[in-house]
């Protein structure tokens, strides 16, 4: 009978251990699912940030092109003004020479 009781105790302990392991397994599985959800959220945020960075880079590139276009226009204007100034200076010099 003592041997039977010993076996029952061992079975009881074994059942308790298995139940405990099952609870731990379930908790670990839930924790893992939570981490997967967090990871998905982080990836979504990361993708949003990459999209925002791409948008900012695109806007910066457009603005850079606008500025370069304006500088090019200013350069053409400056060249035109210099040509006109030189032409006027030559004409003034020619008129002075005729008047003298």
N, CA and C atoms as an extended XYZ file, in Angstrom:
300
Properties=species:S:1:pos:R:3:atomname:S:1:resname:S:1:resid:I:1 pbc="F F F"
N         0.820       -1.176        0.000 N   UNK     1
C         0.000        0.000        0.000 CA  UNK     1
C         0.876        1.256        0.000 C   UNK     1
N         1.933        1.197        0.730 N   UNK     2
C         2.874        2.312        0.783 CA  UNK     2
C         3.470        2.552       -0.592 C   UNK     2
N         3.712        1.496       -1.292 N   UNK     3
C         4.255        1.604       -2.636 CA  UNK     3
C         3.231        2.254       -3.576 C   UNK     3
N         1.951        1.864       -3.412 N   UNK     4
C         0.866        2.457       -4.181 CA  UNK     4
C         0.738        3.953       -3.891 C   UNK     4
N         0.844        4.255       -2.618 N   UNK     5
C         0.740        5.654       -2.188 CA  UNK     5
C         1.900        6.476       -2.761 C   UNK     5
N         3.061        5.872       -2.793 N   UNK     6
C         4.256        6.515       -3.336 CA  UNK     6
C         4.081        6.794       -4.829 C   UNK     6
N         3.548        5.827       -5.543 N   UNK     7
C         3.312        5.989       -6.971 CA  UNK     7
C         2.270        7.080       -7.204 C   UNK     7
N         1.210        7.086       -6.377 N   UNK     8
C         0.172        8.112       -6.500 CA  UNK     8
C         0.749        9.501       -6.254 C   UNK     8
N         1.635        9.588       -5.257 N   UNK     9
C         2.295       10.866       -4.976 CA  UNK     9
C         3.151       11.324       -6.167 C   UNK     9
N         3.867       10.384       -6.720 N   UNK    10
C         4.723       10.700       -7.859 CA  UNK    10
C         3.873       11.130       -9.065 C   UNK    10
N         2.766       10.402       -9.314 N   UNK    11
C         1.867       10.766      -10.399 CA  UNK    11
C         1.253       12.135      -10.164 C   UNK    11
N         0.908       12.391       -8.935 N   UNK    12
C         0.331       13.685       -8.578 CA  UNK    12
C         1.341       14.800       -8.824 C   UNK    12
N         2.569       14.572       -8.413 N   UNK    13
C         3.632       15.557       -8.650 CA  UNK    13
C         3.869       15.758      -10.146 C   UNK    13
N         3.864       14.627      -10.873 N   UNK    14
C         4.072       14.685      -12.311 CA  UNK    14
C         2.955       15.470      -12.995 C   UNK    14
N         1.709       15.224      -12.600 N   UNK    15
C         0.567       15.955      -13.165 CA  UNK    15
C         0.674       17.434      -12.839 C   UNK    15
N         1.055       17.748      -11.599 N   UNK    16
C         1.228       19.139      -11.184 CA  UNK    16
C         2.330       19.814      -12.006 C   UNK    16
N         3.426       19.103      -12.226 N   UNK    17
C         4.539       19.656      -13.014 CA  UNK    17
C         4.121       19.902      -14.464 C   UNK    17
N         3.397       18.920      -15.047 N   UNK    18
C         2.951       19.066      -16.426 CA  UNK    18
C         1.996       20.248      -16.543 C   UNK    18
N         1.085       20.378      -15.596 N   UNK    19
C         0.143       21.499      -15.603 CA  UNK    19
C         0.899       22.824      -15.490 C   UNK    19
N         1.903       22.853      -14.630 N   UNK    20
C         2.711       24.063      -14.446 CA  UNK    20
C         3.462       24.407      -15.734 C   UNK    20
N         4.002       23.379      -16.365 N   UNK    21
C         4.727       23.599      -17.624 CA  UNK    21
C         3.769       24.105      -18.696 C   UNK    21
N         2.560       23.557      -18.733 N   UNK    22
C         1.571       24.002      -19.710 CA  UNK    22
C         1.210       25.470      -19.487 C   UNK    22
N         1.061       25.864      -18.235 N   UNK    23
C         0.743       27.265      -17.917 CA  UNK    23
C         1.897       28.163      -18.362 C   UNK    23
N         3.119       27.742      -18.032 N   UNK    24
C         4.291       28.526      -18.441 CA  UNK    24
C         4.378       28.611      -19.960 C   UNK    24
N         4.117       27.503      -20.631 N   UNK    25
C         4.152       27.472      -22.094 CA  UNK    25
C         3.127       28.442      -22.674 C   UNK    25
N         1.928       28.432      -22.111 N   UNK    26
C         0.873       29.329      -22.577 CA  UNK    26
C         1.277       30.791      -22.358 C   UNK    26
N         1.846       31.085      -21.185 N   UNK    27
C         2.287       32.451      -20.891 CA  UNK    27
C         3.400       32.884      -21.840 C   UNK    27
N         4.342       31.957      -22.099 N   UNK    28
C         5.441       32.280      -23.014 CA  UNK    28
C         4.911       32.509      -24.428 C   UNK    28
N         3.933       31.702      -24.831 N   UNK    29
C         3.341       31.849      -26.158 CA  UNK    29
C         2.644       33.203      -26.281 C   UNK    29
N         1.934       33.611      -25.226 N   UNK    30
C         1.268       34.912      -25.229 CA  UNK    30
C         2.295       36.041      -25.282 C   UNK    30
N         3.364       35.884      -24.514 N   UNK    31
C         4.419       36.905      -24.513 CA  UNK    31
C         5.056       37.000      -25.902 C   UNK    31
N         5.275       35.850      -26.525 N   UNK    32
C         5.858       35.827      -27.864 CA  UNK    32
C         4.930       36.493      -28.870 C   UNK    32
N         3.628       36.225      -28.772 N   UNK    33
C         2.664       36.871      -29.653 CA  UNK    33
C         2.669       38.384      -29.436 C   UNK    33
N         2.789       38.799      -28.176 N   UNK    34
C         2.881       40.230      -27.872 CA  UNK    34
C         4.119       40.852      -28.507 C   UNK    34
N         5.229       40.133      -28.440 N   UNK    35
C         6.462       40.649      -29.056 CA  UNK    35
C         6.316       40.723      -30.568 C   UNK    35
N         5.636       39.738      -31.162 N   UNK    36
C         5.405       39.781      -32.612 CA  UNK    36
C         4.562       41.000      -32.977 C   UNK    36
N         3.547       41.287      -32.183 N   UNK    37
C         2.707       42.462      -32.433 CA  UNK    37
C         3.532       43.740      -32.324 C   UNK    37
N         4.372       43.817      -31.287 N   UNK    38
C         5.226       44.990      -31.116 CA  UNK    38
C         6.183       45.134      -32.298 C   UNK    38
N         6.723       43.996      -32.737 N   UNK    39
C         7.641       44.015      -33.872 CA  UNK    39
C         6.924       44.496      -35.136 C   UNK    39
N         5.698       44.032      -35.351 N   UNK    40
C         4.930       44.487      -36.508 CA  UNK    40
C         4.682       45.990      -36.426 C   UNK    40
N         4.343       46.466      -35.228 N   UNK    41
C         4.102       47.900      -35.037 CA  UNK    41
C         5.375       48.706      -35.296 C   UNK    41
N         6.505       48.202      -34.824 N   UNK    42
C         7.772       48.894      -35.052 CA  UNK    42
C         8.104       48.927      -36.544 C   UNK    42
N         7.847       47.824      -37.246 N   UNK    43
C         8.104       47.795      -38.687 CA  UNK    43
C         7.190       48.787      -39.407 C   UNK    43
N         5.933       48.881      -38.956 N   UNK    44
C         5.004       49.820      -39.568 CA  UNK    44
C         5.490       51.251      -39.341 C   UNK    44
N         5.886       51.525      -38.123 N   UNK    45
C         6.420       52.871      -37.805 CA  UNK    45
C         7.678       53.156      -38.631 C   UNK    45
N         8.527       52.147      -38.735 N   UNK    46
C         9.753       52.319      -39.516 CA  UNK    46
C         9.418       52.612      -40.970 C   UNK    46
N         8.442       51.913      -41.510 N   UNK    47
C         8.032       52.151      -42.898 CA  UNK    47
C         7.465       53.556      -43.056 C   UNK    47
N         6.670       53.988      -42.065 N   UNK    48
C         6.130       55.350      -42.105 CA  UNK    48
C         7.257       56.375      -42.089 C   UNK    48
N         8.261       56.120      -41.248 N   UNK    49
C         9.395       57.037      -41.169 CA  UNK    49
C        10.168       57.057      -42.484 C   UNK    49
N        10.366       55.886      -43.099 N   UNK    50
C        11.057       55.831      -44.384 CA  UNK    50
C        10.271       56.587      -45.451 C   UNK    50
N         8.953       56.430      -45.431 N   UNK    51
C         8.119       57.157      -46.383 CA  UNK    51
C         8.243       58.658      -46.171 C   UNK    51
N         8.222       59.086      -44.899 N   UNK    52
C         8.333       60.505      -44.575 CA  UNK    52
C         9.701       61.046      -45.006 C   UNK    52
N        10.748       60.268      -44.754 N   UNK    53
C        12.096       60.686      -45.165 CA  UNK    53
C        12.155       60.813      -46.683 C   UNK    53
N        11.568       59.847      -47.380 N   UNK    54
C        11.547       59.904      -48.846 CA  UNK    54
C        10.805       61.146      -49.325 C   UNK    54
N         9.689       61.448      -48.653 N   UNK    55
C         8.914       62.636      -49.001 CA  UNK    55
C         9.736       63.907      -48.780 C   UNK    55
N        10.439       63.956      -47.664 N   UNK    56
C        11.275       65.124      -47.351 CA  UNK    56
C        12.402       65.247      -48.368 C   UNK    56
N        13.024       64.112      -48.703 N   UNK    57
C        14.105       64.142      -49.693 CA  UNK    57
C        13.589       64.609      -51.056 C   UNK    57
N        12.410       64.153      -51.427 N   UNK    58
C        11.821       64.564      -52.705 CA  UNK    58
C        11.562       66.070      -52.709 C   UNK    58
N        10.987       66.577      -51.608 N   UNK    59
C        10.728       68.014      -51.519 CA  UNK    59
C        12.041       68.805      -51.540 C   UNK    59
N        13.052       68.296      -50.846 N   UNK    60
C        14.346       68.978      -50.819 CA  UNK    60
C        14.964       69.003      -52.222 C   UNK    60
N        14.828       67.889      -52.931 N   UNK    61
C        15.353       67.820      -54.292 CA  UNK    61
C        14.632       68.812      -55.201 C   UNK    61
N        13.309       68.900      -55.065 N   UNK    62
C        12.533       69.848      -55.868 CA  UNK    62
C        12.954       71.286      -55.549 C   UNK    62
N        13.104       71.566      -54.260 N   UNK    63
C        13.497       72.922      -53.846 CA  UNK    63
C        14.898       73.246      -54.357 C   UNK    63
N        15.783       72.270      -54.297 N   UNK    64
C        17.149       72.450      -54.785 CA  UNK    64
C        17.125       72.782      -56.279 C   UNK    64
N        16.300       72.056      -57.041 N   UNK    65
C        16.184       72.318      -58.474 CA  UNK    65
C        15.626       73.724      -58.722 C   UNK    65
N        14.628       74.126      -57.923 N   UNK    66
C        14.073       75.478      -58.074 CA  UNK    66
C        15.147       76.535      -57.849 C   UNK    66
N        15.924       76.341      -56.807 N   UNK    67
C        16.983       77.310      -56.482 CA  UNK    67
C        18.023       77.355      -57.600 C   UNK    67
N        18.421       76.189      -58.099 N   UNK    68
C        19.384       76.159      -59.202 CA  UNK    68
C        18.818       76.844      -60.442 C   UNK    68
N        17.539       76.612      -60.712 N   UNK    69
C        16.903       77.276      -61.856 CA  UNK    69
C        16.913       78.793      -61.678 C   UNK    69
N        16.627       79.248      -60.452 N   UNK    70
C        16.641       80.694      -60.187 CA  UNK    70
C        18.046       81.261      -60.333 C   UNK    70
N        19.036       80.530      -59.820 N   UNK    71
C        20.419       80.999      -59.951 CA  UNK    71
C        20.846       81.047      -61.417 C   UNK    71
N        20.417       80.073      -62.183 N   UNK    72
C        20.731       80.070      -63.613 CA  UNK    72
C        20.084       81.282      -64.297 C   UNK    72
N        18.836       81.566      -63.930 N   UNK    73
C        18.150       82.738      -64.502 CA  UNK    73
C        18.878       84.019      -64.106 C   UNK    73
N        19.320       84.101      -62.835 N   UNK    74
C        20.062       85.280      -62.386 CA  UNK    74
C        21.366       85.423      -63.177 C   UNK    74
N        22.021       84.309      -63.429 N   UNK    75
C        23.278       84.332      -64.175 CA  UNK    75
C        23.030       84.842      -65.599 C   UNK    75
N        21.967       84.355      -66.219 N   UNK    76
C        21.642       84.836      -67.575 CA  UNK    76
C        21.323       86.328      -67.547 C   UNK    76
N        20.557       86.761      -66.542 N   UNK    77
C        20.234       88.186      -66.411 CA  UNK    77
C        21.504       89.007      -66.235 C   UNK    77
N        22.395       88.512      -65.379 N   UNK    78
C        23.646       89.226      -65.124 CA  UNK    78
C        24.468       89.333      -66.409 C   UNK    78
N        24.564       88.239      -67.151 N   UNK    79
C        25.312       88.264      -68.419 CA  UNK    79
C        24.693       89.275      -69.378 C   UNK    79
N        23.374       89.292      -69.464 N   UNK    80
C        22.674       90.220      -70.349 CA  UNK    80
C        22.946       91.668      -69.937 C   UNK    80
N        22.870       91.924      -68.615 N   UNK    81
C        23.107       93.285      -68.109 CA  UNK    81
C        24.541       93.718      -68.395 C   UNK    81
N        25.508       92.793      -68.203 N   UNK    82
C        26.902       93.137      -68.482 CA  UNK    82
C        27.094       93.465      -69.967 C   UNK    82
N        26.489       92.660      -70.823 N   UNK    83
C        26.611       92.924      -72.265 CA  UNK    83
C        26.035       94.291      -72.613 C   UNK    83
N        24.855       94.576      -72.036 N   UNK    84
C        24.219       95.868      -72.295 CA  UNK    84
C        25.072       97.016      -71.771 C   UNK    84
N        25.632       96.855      -70.588 N   UNK    85
C        26.472       97.889      -69.985 CA  UNK    85
C        27.691       98.152      -70.846 C   UNK    85
N        28.331       97.081      -71.289 N   UNK    86
C        29.517       97.242      -72.131 CA  UNK    86
C        29.142       97.955      -73.423 C   UNK    86
N        28.032       97.544      -74.031 N   UNK    87
C        27.581       98.180      -75.269 CA  UNK    87
C        27.319       99.677      -75.042 C   UNK    87
N        26.641      100.011      -73.955 N   UNK    88
C        26.361      101.418      -73.640 CA  UNK    88
C        27.647      102.199      -73.392 C   UNK    88
N        28.575      101.564      -72.679 N   UNK    89
C        29.859      102.234      -72.414 CA  UNK    89
C        30.581      102.527      -73.732 C   UNK    89
N        30.540      101.594      -74.654 N   UNK    90
C        31.190      101.795      -75.950 CA  UNK    90
C        30.501      102.920      -76.723 C   UNK    90
N        29.173      102.910      -76.682 N   UNK    91
C        28.428      103.969      -77.374 CA  UNK    91
C        28.724      105.336      -76.760 C   UNK    91
N        28.773      105.395      -75.435 N   UNK    92
C        29.102      106.663      -74.751 CA  UNK    92
C        30.498      107.111      -75.143 C   UNK    92
N        31.422      106.149      -75.163 N   UNK    93
C        32.801      106.490      -75.551 CA  UNK    93
C        32.829      106.999      -76.991 C   UNK    93
N        32.072      106.346      -77.892 N   UNK    94
C        32.055      106.780      -79.291 CA  UNK    94
C        31.460      108.185      -79.410 C   UNK    94
N        30.396      108.454      -78.654 N   UNK    95
C        29.783      109.801      -78.687 CA  UNK    95
C        30.758      110.839      -78.161 C   UNK    95
N        31.470      110.529      -77.076 N   UNK    96
C        32.471      111.452      -76.524 CA  UNK    96
C        33.557      111.740      -77.538 C   UNK    96
N        33.946      110.696      -78.255 N   UNK    97
C        35.010      110.880      -79.242 CA  UNK    97
C        34.551      111.774      -80.388 C   UNK    97
N        33.275      111.625      -80.762 N   UNK    98
C        32.736      112.465      -81.843 CA  UNK    98
C        32.593      113.922      -81.383 C   UNK    98
N        32.232      114.120      -80.124 N   UNK    99
C        32.038      115.466      -79.596 CA  UNK    99
C        33.355      116.191      -79.324 C   UNK    99
N        34.417      115.453      -79.131 N   UNK   100
C        35.665      116.115      -78.815 CA  UNK   100
C        36.436      116.593      -79.998 C   UNK   100
